[in-house]
Amino acid sequence: GKKALAAEKVTADAVGKARADLAKLIKADVDKGPTLVRLAWHSSGTYEKMSKTGGSGQGTIRFKEELAHGGNAGLDKAVAWLEPLKEANPSISYADLYTLGGVVAIRILGGPEVPWRAGRVDSMSPSDVTPDGRLPGADNGSYEKDSGHLREVFYRMGFDDQEIVALSGAHALGRCHADASGFVGKWTPTPTTFNNLYFVVLKNHAWEEGCVKGETCKNHQYRDVEEQQLMMLPTDIALTKDKSFMKWVDKYAGDQQAFFVDFSKAFSKLLENGTKDLYTV
């Protein structure tokens, strides 16, 4: 068995070509970048340390059973964008492609290089999809419940408070859509640039309940008081109401380099949770 697997290791050339194809896709439409980061994160965020189930390793997010999970609304589009790339790069598994897509997007959008290794082997069976409910929910009823929920979800994956805040910084990217999550708006003024502005904005603006100007929201969310142009989710605001979380919000708001270093480590760990026999290419 082992010899066969070893012979099928992905080559550096194959990974280089997949990276180039991903870069081309993102540069042609930069708004796809944040969604590809979300795809990488949600494909990985099902991991459970105790049972050693879930994680990015089997590429199960391509199955309609997993795309139907509440937290994955709208990700069917990202899976579809990558289908031609999978055909053009047959030696790379879906699981490797989905995680690599997030890594390439972060870099192109101005973020740090995230260490990435190959070797995930795709499942062929939707029975490997983990139960719904493992991804974080944005509104849990109170700040205490939001903080408790974040800890429950991320501790389950093996992360600590500092890593929770670092990973939350990915909200520098993208926006929420009424037809996907039901939340509406962008977190920062630069939704296609990976930077520390999520923390700067979260810390330095006053926030009120309500929808961003000119939009209708289905869900309970926040907007900046001054211009009502930016959005925060209840779980974002909860970071500022918890001493252990706020310590890291403060640090990253004042030090983008420290954020990049910590984010890169935490995101790499997220992408590798639950995988086995990965190798550097």
XYZ file of C-alpha atoms in Angstrom, residues 100-265:
166
model
C -4.404 25.873 -1.283
C -7.022 28.249 -2.718
C -7.300 29.991 0.647
C -3.520 30.215 1.021
C -3.070 31.720 -2.458
C -5.942 34.173 -1.949
C -4.529 35.470 1.356
C -1.160 36.121 -0.278
C -2.571 37.820 -3.394
C -4.807 40.042 -1.280
C -1.776 41.331 0.615
C -1.588 38.910 3.521
C 1.179 36.673 4.825
C 2.524 33.493 3.284
C 0.747 30.625 5.066
C 2.722 27.358 5.263
C 0.901 24.694 3.224
C 1.584 21.002 2.704
C 0.093 18.532 0.240
C -1.172 14.988 0.571
C -4.861 15.149 1.489
C -6.751 12.204 -0.006
C -10.331 12.829 -1.134
C -13.237 10.856 0.237
C -15.541 9.447 -2.409
C -18.474 9.084 -0.019
C -20.839 11.720 1.388
C -21.137 9.464 4.459
C -17.844 11.092 5.567
C -19.546 14.497 5.927
C -19.594 15.515 9.606
C -22.841 16.575 11.319
C -24.028 20.165 10.813
C -23.372 22.547 13.723
C -19.583 22.380 13.982
C -18.947 25.803 12.417
C -19.341 28.938 14.553
C -22.695 30.730 14.612
C -22.633 34.541 14.568
C -25.460 35.289 17.012
C -25.964 33.334 20.222
C -28.141 35.672 22.267
C -25.677 37.642 24.404
C -22.010 38.675 24.493
C -21.285 36.040 27.148
C -22.993 33.357 25.074
C -21.165 34.535 21.931
C -17.769 34.308 23.678
C -18.724 30.945 25.188
C -19.799 29.662 21.773
C -16.552 30.796 20.105
C -14.534 29.032 22.814
C -16.621 25.874 22.562
C -16.159 25.674 18.774
C -12.478 26.626 18.625
C -11.333 24.770 21.755
C -12.952 21.687 20.184
C -10.514 22.156 17.284
C -7.551 22.647 19.632
C -7.247 26.458 19.470
C -6.778 28.913 22.354
C -8.058 32.470 22.922
C -5.152 34.105 21.090
C -5.671 31.888 18.032
C -9.435 32.582 18.090
C -8.767 36.325 17.833
C -6.048 35.887 15.194
C -8.347 33.758 13.015
C -11.179 36.281 13.468
C -8.898 38.769 11.723
C -9.783 37.058 8.431
C -12.896 39.241 8.634
C -10.623 41.903 7.137
C -11.763 40.231 3.931
C -15.090 40.026 2.208
C -18.611 40.916 3.144
C -21.815 39.283 4.298
C -24.651 38.783 1.851
C -28.379 38.796 2.598
C -28.911 35.769 0.339
C -26.141 33.734 2.000
C -25.782 34.317 5.761
C -28.620 36.821 6.081
C -26.159 39.377 7.468
C -25.304 42.339 5.249
C -22.203 44.468 4.775
C -18.424 44.541 4.997
C -16.273 44.649 8.115
C -13.623 47.030 6.765
C -13.341 49.734 4.087
C -10.917 47.453 2.159
C -12.713 44.090 1.752
C -10.262 42.733 -0.829
C -7.112 43.621 1.133
C -5.765 41.389 3.887
C -4.570 43.698 6.683
C -5.171 44.374 10.392
C -8.010 46.843 9.766
C -10.623 44.468 11.214
C -9.036 45.019 14.638
C -8.452 48.751 14.112
C -12.066 49.289 13.043
C -13.506 47.007 15.742
C -11.543 48.792 18.465
C -11.823 52.413 17.317
C -15.441 52.736 16.137
C -18.565 53.027 18.226
C -21.078 50.320 17.252
C -24.865 50.188 17.439
C -27.426 47.558 16.584
C -28.803 47.961 13.094
C -28.252 47.426 9.392
C -25.744 49.264 7.232
C -27.200 52.264 5.429
C -29.551 51.500 2.552
C -29.762 47.736 3.228
C -32.317 45.447 4.808
C -30.966 42.912 7.288
C -32.697 39.692 8.246
C -30.436 39.136 11.257
C -29.291 40.920 14.405
C -26.071 42.771 13.588
C -24.164 46.002 14.269
C -23.131 49.073 12.266
C -20.663 51.859 12.936
C -22.460 54.782 14.579
C -20.788 57.541 12.542
C -21.389 56.553 8.928
C -23.359 53.304 9.164
C -21.239 51.872 6.325
C -19.451 49.046 8.152
C -20.809 45.944 9.815
C -19.896 43.726 12.740
C -21.472 40.431 13.791
C -22.460 39.794 17.416
C -19.465 37.427 17.743
C -17.147 40.240 16.559
C -18.472 42.701 19.146
C -18.209 39.950 21.786
C -14.399 39.961 21.343
C -14.354 43.527 22.730
C -16.454 42.574 25.784
C -14.138 39.791 26.966
C -10.818 40.665 28.665
C -8.912 37.661 27.380
C -10.047 38.284 23.787
C -9.714 42.091 23.929
C -6.037 41.836 24.933
C -5.335 40.328 21.488
C -7.644 42.728 19.617
C -5.566 45.545 21.141
C -2.289 43.904 20.196
C -3.241 43.223 16.576
C -4.842 46.661 16.106
C -1.460 48.167 16.994
C 0.837 45.682 15.263
C -0.017 44.318 11.826
C 3.222 42.321 11.636
C 2.409 40.465 14.873
C -1.067 39.735 13.494
C 0.366 38.359 10.233
C 2.780 36.054 12.095
C 0.088 34.714 14.447
C -2.556 34.440 11.737
C -0.220 32.516 9.451
C 0.517 29.954 12.187
